[in-house]
Amino acid sequence: MEPFDLVLRGGKVCTAADVFAADIGVRDGVIAALGRGLPAGRRELDVAGKLVLPGGIDSHCHVEQLSSFGVLCADDFHSATVSAAFGGTTTIIPFAAQHRGQSLRQVVRDYHQAAGPKAIVDYAFHLIVSDPSEQVLGQELPALIADGYTSFKVYMTYERLRLDDSQMLDVLALARRQGALVMVHAENHDMIRWLTAKLLETGRRLPKFHAVAHARVTEAEATNRAIRLAELLDVPLLLVHVSAAEAAAEIRAAQGRGLRIYGETCPQYLFLTAADLDREGLAGAMFCCSPPPRDQAAQAAIWRGLANGTFQVFSSDHAPYRFDASGKLPKGEATTFKDMANGLPGLELRLPLLFSEGVRQGRLELTQFVALGATNHARLYGLYPRKGTIAIGSDADLAIWDTDKRVTVRWAELHDKVGYTPYEGRELVGWPTTVLSRGRFVVAGGQLLASPGSGRFLPCAKPDPARPSGRLPTELAGLVDGDDRPLF
Ligand code: URP
Ligand code: ZN
Ligand code: ZN
């Protein structure tokens, strides 16, 4: 037997199920052996006293994406993947975003062209469907799903992206027939539009009014409606970037009714509040995302949801915009809360924040941290067990964590191009110091070791959690699935 290319020796290995002492033998980029006292490899890495975790998976990030307002993200596929890697994330799943009138197939081609030469870690794509035309639903989506794009996001708000309920049903029915997973941005568009108009009419323009316009009930109502639409057709659904306690309660209640409803939340809903939008001048724009951060009670509810299984995935929703006219402030000093680009950076700090405040503070078990940061993303999006775990046959995507390393967050030491971090000055304990992707060292000793274009595209399988549960009444089955079954 050929020697291992690499042996990681003496570490504490953690998966979503277990924590155990083991050496890891890597051959051809894949985990070839797990055990104590493995034979010497061509290269040895002493990880005694360190935690060895699966590389993180960030399944919600926007990279080189043009927003519906026409604003381009600050990070390209190089800076985004470098930033991810320095934060212990070895797979990203950004969006190939369709704007109305565009062919989804062409959109996917364009994103590949952007990512291929630049990415340093592996990546898959979700689709954003903003124009569910007959061509898209009948031909493009089924073909793209077969090619490995098995999840797509739809929006219930944003004028140029949103679907109405009947379009949502069309997309959900297609996902059901094709075994794909729908992700939904759930906020009530008309409530937000009405509140926004009233606020602006009365001269309330500052960033803090973004949180007023995107009131908690707007999120709760749309969350409930999205769940009911999915329930009607017996289709699994993932609610993304959940911020409000009331929305989390809707998800929990649906799960309690036995529905396959999944939830995602993000760092901004644990570490920021609406008060952050109320900073001097327009500085609050740096904390503006949709849905917005809420209050301390909501933060506590989101922590509870992570611990009790309401949320399966913890993602960054990295939507990087600079604090200048290219991003947050398109109209300079005249920018109102309605004009500001929505979104926050988070690819690099997602896991260190969750580790420090979740695991170190005793809110989460280590196994939960791994599940929320890596394993569940792979399961939900059809990448498991190639990604998201430490097992024989899985890609050797590994993050070696120094659990005692103290870091004061400074944007100047991060690797994105955003120009600021909402978490500046925060003290964190625990950091991934060495990161491997398919057995290659991508980060070690504070240095980037991977070259642009060394990341690979990952086609996704149809995810198991996207299977219908079999609860569709027989009288609806033929209608929904488009076959000839008699109605009664
Ligand atoms: O404010 C946010 N979340 N911006 C990014 C786009 C989205 O809706 O996820
Ligand atoms: Zn969204
Ligand atoms: Zn997003």
XYZ file of C-alpha atoms and ligand atoms in Angstrom:
499
model
C 0.000 0.000 0.000
C 1.294 3.438 -0.958
C 2.076 5.674 2.036
C -0.376 8.423 2.863
C 0.343 11.783 1.266
C -0.311 13.396 4.602
C -1.019 12.287 8.158
C -2.540 14.666 10.680
C -1.354 13.223 13.933
C -2.725 13.315 17.443
C -5.668 15.672 17.012
C -9.139 15.639 18.519
C -11.487 14.972 15.622
C -15.015 16.291 15.759
C -17.928 15.474 13.471
C -21.618 16.267 13.787
C -21.981 12.997 15.698
C -18.820 12.442 17.766
C -15.648 13.821 19.256
C -12.754 11.331 19.292
C -8.963 11.112 19.254
C -7.621 9.944 15.887
C -4.930 10.437 13.287
C -6.191 11.193 9.789
C -4.501 9.680 6.742
C -4.993 11.545 3.461
C -4.352 10.101 0.022
C -5.190 11.758 -3.322
C -7.096 14.535 -1.599
C -9.436 12.156 0.180
C -9.567 10.876 3.762
C -8.164 7.370 3.442
C -7.854 6.312 7.094
C -8.900 7.320 10.570
C -7.326 5.673 13.587
C -4.638 5.745 16.199
C -1.002 5.076 15.329
C -1.374 5.357 11.544
C 1.840 4.613 9.599
C 4.018 7.566 8.635
C 2.898 9.652 5.679
C 5.052 11.461 3.122
C 4.180 14.555 5.085
C 3.258 14.720 8.757
C 1.361 17.417 10.585
C 1.391 17.419 14.364
C -2.047 18.531 15.536
C -1.768 17.386 19.150
C -3.838 19.603 21.397
C -5.818 20.930 18.436
C -9.340 20.330 17.215
C -9.701 18.914 13.712
C -13.054 19.799 12.187
C -14.599 19.354 8.751
C -13.975 22.477 6.683
C -16.954 24.770 7.011
C -19.608 25.098 4.317
C -21.177 28.496 3.819
C -24.331 27.880 1.854
C -25.548 31.447 1.672
C -23.255 34.063 0.198
C -23.392 36.547 -2.643
C -20.262 36.822 -4.736
C -19.755 38.962 -7.856
C -23.519 39.314 -7.857
C -25.335 42.288 -9.267
C -28.114 43.278 -6.869
C -31.590 44.077 -8.139
C -30.656 47.763 -7.606
C -27.724 47.303 -10.013
C -24.999 47.350 -7.352
C -22.108 44.896 -7.684
C -20.793 43.028 -4.632
C -17.391 44.176 -3.419
C -15.922 40.659 -3.341
C -15.011 38.600 -6.355
C -14.503 34.839 -6.307
C -10.884 35.254 -5.258
C -11.351 37.592 -2.305
C -14.519 35.767 -1.207
C -12.937 32.318 -1.210
C -9.707 33.570 0.408
C -11.786 35.213 3.081
C -13.795 32.007 3.549
C -10.651 29.896 3.845
C -9.074 32.143 6.485
C -12.262 31.659 8.511
C -12.192 27.854 8.253
C -14.695 27.500 5.402
C -13.675 25.246 2.519
C -16.882 25.142 0.455
C -19.106 28.037 -0.521
C -22.487 27.962 -2.200
C -23.166 31.401 -3.670
C -25.978 32.257 -6.051
C -26.224 32.384 -9.798
C -28.791 35.163 -9.817
C -31.313 35.598 -12.578
C -32.642 39.065 -13.277
C -35.966 39.253 -15.076
C -35.776 38.474 -18.761
C -32.493 36.579 -18.442
C -31.959 32.974 -19.430
C -31.013 30.973 -16.339
C -28.677 28.818 -18.406
C -26.765 31.906 -19.563
C -26.667 33.249 -16.003
C -25.067 30.002 -14.837
C -22.494 30.169 -17.640
C -21.588 33.722 -16.609
C -21.073 32.767 -12.964
C -18.851 29.852 -13.968
C -16.736 32.196 -16.030
C -16.354 34.465 -13.044
C -15.632 31.728 -10.495
C -13.499 29.228 -12.435
C -10.261 31.228 -12.726
C -10.457 32.795 -9.262
C -11.864 30.464 -6.587
C -9.349 28.901 -4.193
C -11.817 26.570 -2.450
C -14.590 24.422 -3.883
C -17.977 25.858 -4.734
C -21.453 24.924 -5.887
C -24.236 27.262 -6.992
C -27.802 27.858 -5.973
C -29.978 29.615 -8.516
C -32.051 32.728 -7.860
C -35.291 32.500 -9.799
C -36.871 35.913 -10.360
C -38.616 35.164 -13.638
C -40.387 31.794 -13.552
C -41.499 31.907 -17.177
C -42.734 28.845 -19.051
C -39.301 28.471 -20.619
C -37.595 28.621 -17.226
C -40.002 26.256 -15.456
C -40.531 23.885 -18.343
C -37.027 23.569 -19.728
C -34.196 25.491 -18.107
C -34.774 24.553 -14.471
C -35.296 20.816 -15.020
C -32.135 20.675 -17.156
C -30.119 22.700 -14.638
C -31.312 20.536 -11.750
C -30.131 17.468 -13.668
C -26.755 19.193 -14.114
C -26.244 19.700 -10.366
C -27.965 22.991 -9.514
C -30.477 21.451 -7.156
C -31.516 24.374 -4.970
C -32.942 27.772 -5.742
C -33.889 30.896 -3.890
C -37.052 32.884 -4.402
C -37.936 36.274 -2.944
C -41.243 37.449 -1.516
C -39.996 41.042 -1.486
C -37.750 43.410 -3.521
C -39.644 44.949 -6.417
C -37.523 43.417 -9.161
C -37.076 39.971 -7.653
C -40.262 39.065 -5.874
C -42.683 36.348 -6.883
C -46.366 36.482 -6.086
C -48.007 33.555 -4.329
C -49.122 31.931 -7.523
C -45.591 32.088 -8.967
C -44.287 30.705 -5.684
C -46.658 27.763 -6.109
C -45.385 27.191 -9.653
C -41.807 27.077 -8.406
C -42.674 24.876 -5.422
C -44.585 22.420 -7.623
C -41.598 22.199 -9.949
C -39.247 21.614 -7.009
C -41.540 18.841 -5.827
C -41.566 17.122 -9.207
C -37.802 17.489 -9.669
C -36.599 16.829 -6.108
C -34.981 20.250 -5.691
C -34.922 22.428 -2.581
C -36.520 25.881 -2.512
C -35.020 28.572 -0.274
C -37.211 31.548 0.473
C -36.543 35.143 1.484
C -39.702 35.735 3.495
C -40.783 39.326 4.110
C -44.190 40.819 3.312
C -43.577 43.148 0.382
C -46.691 45.305 0.663
C -46.278 45.898 4.380
C -42.683 47.026 3.799
C -43.621 49.182 0.818
C -46.454 50.858 2.723
C -44.327 51.513 5.814
C -41.440 52.776 3.674
C -43.677 55.255 1.863
C -45.100 56.563 5.156
C -41.658 56.915 6.701
C -40.195 58.783 3.732
C -43.274 61.027 3.367
C -42.745 62.125 6.939
C -39.027 62.807 6.509
C -37.716 59.689 8.206
C -34.781 58.830 5.987
C -31.989 57.595 8.247
C -30.685 54.006 8.255
C -32.462 53.245 11.540
C -35.822 53.463 9.754
C -34.886 50.417 7.665
C -35.574 48.319 10.761
C -38.917 50.080 11.275
C -39.998 49.439 7.673
C -38.952 45.792 7.900
C -40.926 45.214 11.111
C -40.859 41.801 12.757
C -44.409 41.033 11.723
C -43.500 41.471 8.038
C -41.111 38.572 8.422
C -43.482 36.480 10.537
C -46.395 36.895 8.110
C -44.368 35.981 5.038
C -42.751 33.069 6.853
C -46.147 31.685 7.749
C -47.428 32.226 4.196
C -44.413 30.539 2.608
C -44.825 27.574 4.938
C -48.528 27.296 4.103
C -47.799 27.420 0.364
C -45.261 24.622 0.790
C -47.689 22.694 2.973
C -50.398 22.907 0.318
C -48.144 21.104 -2.155
C -46.264 18.934 0.358
C -42.896 20.375 -0.589
C -39.964 20.843 1.778
C -38.844 24.443 2.168
C -35.931 26.318 3.724
C -36.499 29.739 5.268
C -33.248 31.684 4.909
C -31.719 34.410 7.094
C -34.299 34.240 9.872
C -34.015 37.158 12.283
C -37.246 37.542 14.254
C -38.380 35.388 17.170
C -41.868 35.351 15.648
C -40.553 33.916 12.359
C -38.535 31.296 14.237
C -41.718 30.376 16.122
C -43.575 29.848 12.819
C -40.832 27.485 11.655
C -40.805 25.617 14.955
C -44.589 25.250 14.870
C -44.487 23.892 11.303
C -41.786 21.408 12.260
C -43.992 20.419 15.197
C -46.807 19.656 12.729
C -44.435 17.226 11.024
C -43.665 19.397 7.986
C -40.260 19.336 6.304
C -39.520 22.961 6.980
C -35.914 23.982 7.507
C -34.408 27.156 8.875
C -31.229 29.139 8.399
C -29.897 31.986 10.490
C -26.795 34.166 10.343
C -24.265 35.927 12.620
C -25.886 39.345 12.276
C -28.973 38.075 14.100
C -26.906 36.891 17.063
C -24.416 39.738 17.376
C -26.137 42.902 16.130
C -29.381 44.682 16.965
C -31.491 47.389 15.320
C -29.690 49.857 17.612
C -26.602 49.381 15.433
C -28.463 51.024 12.561
C -28.833 54.140 14.713
C -25.260 55.417 14.477
C -23.884 58.858 13.765
C -24.898 60.198 10.340
C -25.273 57.391 7.818
C -22.907 54.977 9.591
C -25.896 52.789 10.443
C -25.925 51.759 6.765
C -22.979 49.500 7.586
C -25.401 47.344 9.597
C -28.261 47.340 7.121
C -29.431 43.985 5.848
C -32.801 42.400 5.154
C -34.355 41.243 7.321
C -32.667 43.582 9.793
C -31.076 42.720 13.127
C -33.732 42.980 15.877
C -33.280 43.225 19.649
C -31.761 41.265 22.506
C -34.877 39.152 22.994
C -34.706 38.133 19.332
C -31.006 37.307 19.687
C -31.863 35.013 22.600
C -34.623 33.350 20.562
C -32.221 32.786 17.645
C -29.641 31.220 19.986
C -32.399 28.955 21.326
C -33.358 28.006 17.778
C -29.771 27.010 17.023
C -29.579 24.883 20.144
C -32.982 23.211 19.849
C -32.838 22.288 16.164
C -35.240 24.871 14.708
C -32.314 25.976 12.523
C -30.319 23.416 10.613
C -27.830 25.777 9.021
C -25.818 28.796 10.099
C -24.677 30.801 7.058
C -23.106 34.195 6.585
C -25.432 35.729 3.957
C -22.210 37.467 2.937
C -23.515 40.338 0.792
C -20.522 42.666 0.684
C -20.973 46.345 -0.115
C -18.486 49.099 0.561
C -19.492 52.089 2.689
C -19.326 54.474 -0.262
C -21.140 55.366 -3.470
C -20.270 51.974 -5.027
C -22.359 50.178 -2.391
C -24.090 51.393 0.728
C -24.407 55.037 -0.229
C -25.449 55.262 -3.912
C -26.703 58.834 -3.450
C -23.942 59.974 -1.124
C -25.227 62.074 1.789
C -28.705 62.083 0.203
C -29.024 58.279 0.487
C -32.186 57.225 2.338
C -32.708 53.896 4.067
C -34.606 52.771 0.968
C -31.604 53.345 -1.330
C -28.896 51.652 0.755
C -27.532 48.369 -0.554
C -28.777 45.627 1.771
C -26.325 43.105 3.102
C -23.359 42.493 5.388
C -20.015 40.751 5.090
C -19.552 37.545 7.085
C -17.702 34.799 5.191
C -14.563 34.976 7.320
C -16.054 35.592 10.752
C -19.079 33.288 10.564
C -17.430 30.291 12.227
C -15.094 32.136 14.635
C -18.073 34.148 15.951
C -20.189 31.038 16.433
C -17.340 29.123 18.012
C -16.388 31.869 20.427
C -19.872 32.828 21.543
C -21.586 29.489 20.969
C -19.156 26.719 21.917
C -16.832 28.609 24.263
C -19.763 30.187 26.111
C -21.506 26.827 26.493
C -24.523 27.609 24.324
C -23.725 24.885 21.759
C -22.035 21.500 21.820
C -19.061 21.067 19.540
C -21.038 18.518 17.520
C -23.816 21.094 17.023
C -21.236 23.632 15.876
C -20.006 21.191 13.220
C -23.550 20.337 12.135
C -24.601 23.994 11.875
C -21.408 25.150 10.202
C -20.718 22.283 7.812
C -22.525 18.931 7.900
C -26.132 20.072 7.605
C -25.272 22.318 4.650
C -23.843 19.303 2.827
C -26.899 17.212 3.659
C -29.430 19.869 2.677
C -27.778 20.678 -0.629
C -26.727 17.267 -1.885
C -22.979 17.405 -1.145
C -22.879 14.816 1.635
C -20.746 12.788 2.381
C -18.179 14.167 -0.051
C -18.240 17.411 1.929
C -19.184 18.346 5.473
C -17.763 15.474 7.469
C -14.623 13.595 8.439
C -15.076 10.060 7.189
C -13.212 7.620 5.016
C -13.886 8.574 1.397
C -14.778 12.200 2.139
C -12.708 15.015 0.660
C -9.910 16.001 3.017
C -11.394 19.446 3.690
C -10.179 20.059 7.207
C -9.852 23.004 9.561
C -7.441 22.768 12.475
C -8.674 24.964 15.280
C -6.625 26.469 18.053
C -9.387 26.715 20.638
C -7.466 29.116 22.880
C -6.288 31.591 20.274
C -7.492 35.108 21.139
C -8.285 37.446 18.289
C -9.457 41.044 18.361
C -11.428 41.515 15.162
C -9.948 44.184 12.885
C -11.115 44.607 9.311
C -7.534 45.391 8.306
C -6.617 41.798 9.155
C -9.501 40.202 7.260
C -9.351 39.275 3.587
C -12.497 40.706 2.019
C -12.715 43.929 0.039
C -15.565 45.497 1.956
C -13.547 48.093 3.854
C -15.174 47.531 7.230
C -16.534 44.796 9.444
C -19.669 45.120 11.591
C -17.755 43.203 14.287
C -14.739 45.569 14.586
C -13.102 45.360 18.007
C -14.927 42.233 19.139
C -12.816 39.817 21.184
C -13.022 36.211 20.014
C -11.516 33.038 21.419
C -10.790 30.122 19.060
C -9.612 30.374 15.461
C -8.881 27.985 12.556
C -5.121 28.249 12.051
C -4.523 25.642 9.325
C -7.042 24.901 6.584
C -6.924 22.149 3.985
C -9.035 21.685 0.901
C -8.844 18.234 -0.726
C -5.633 17.662 1.206
C -4.022 20.860 -0.108
C -2.854 23.419 2.421
C -4.780 26.563 1.593
C -4.020 28.498 4.781
C -1.178 27.859 7.238
C 0.900 30.095 9.480
C -1.247 33.065 8.551
C -0.326 32.667 4.870
C -2.450 31.940 1.818
C -0.998 28.919 0.035
C -3.541 28.230 -2.706
C -3.548 29.782 -6.130
C -6.504 31.338 -7.944
C -8.505 28.784 -9.893
C -7.545 25.841 -7.671
C -11.110 25.573 -6.302
C -13.440 23.200 -8.155
C -17.095 23.326 -9.056
C -19.266 20.814 -7.175
C -22.429 19.598 -8.878
C -25.046 18.890 -6.184
C -27.157 15.748 -5.978
C -30.891 16.001 -5.448
C -30.968 16.474 -1.683
C -32.590 13.830 0.429
C -34.208 16.386 2.764
C -36.012 17.828 -0.295
C -38.127 14.684 -0.714
C -41.870 15.271 -0.201
C -43.191 13.616 2.932
C -46.104 11.823 1.234
C -48.760 14.028 2.866
C -50.283 15.436 -0.308
C -53.988 14.521 -0.446
C -54.595 12.110 -3.318
C -57.138 14.445 -4.911
C -54.343 17.018 -5.390
C -51.575 14.677 -6.459
C -52.366 14.542 -10.173
C -52.911 18.304 -10.333
C -49.683 19.181 -8.567
C -47.489 16.591 -10.199
C -48.924 17.214 -13.659
C -49.885 13.638 -14.416
C -53.151 11.925 -15.392
C -54.238 10.589 -12.031
C -58.013 11.002 -11.564
C -58.947 13.825 -9.238
C -61.513 11.826 -7.269
O -29.741 42.094 3.102
C -29.464 41.069 2.562
N -29.679 39.914 3.133
N -28.939 41.135 1.348
C -28.542 40.070 0.572
C -29.616 39.623 -0.336
C -30.523 38.652 0.340
O -31.702 38.894 0.335
O -30.097 37.631 0.867
Zn -32.532 37.141 1.034
Zn -28.598 36.579 0.856
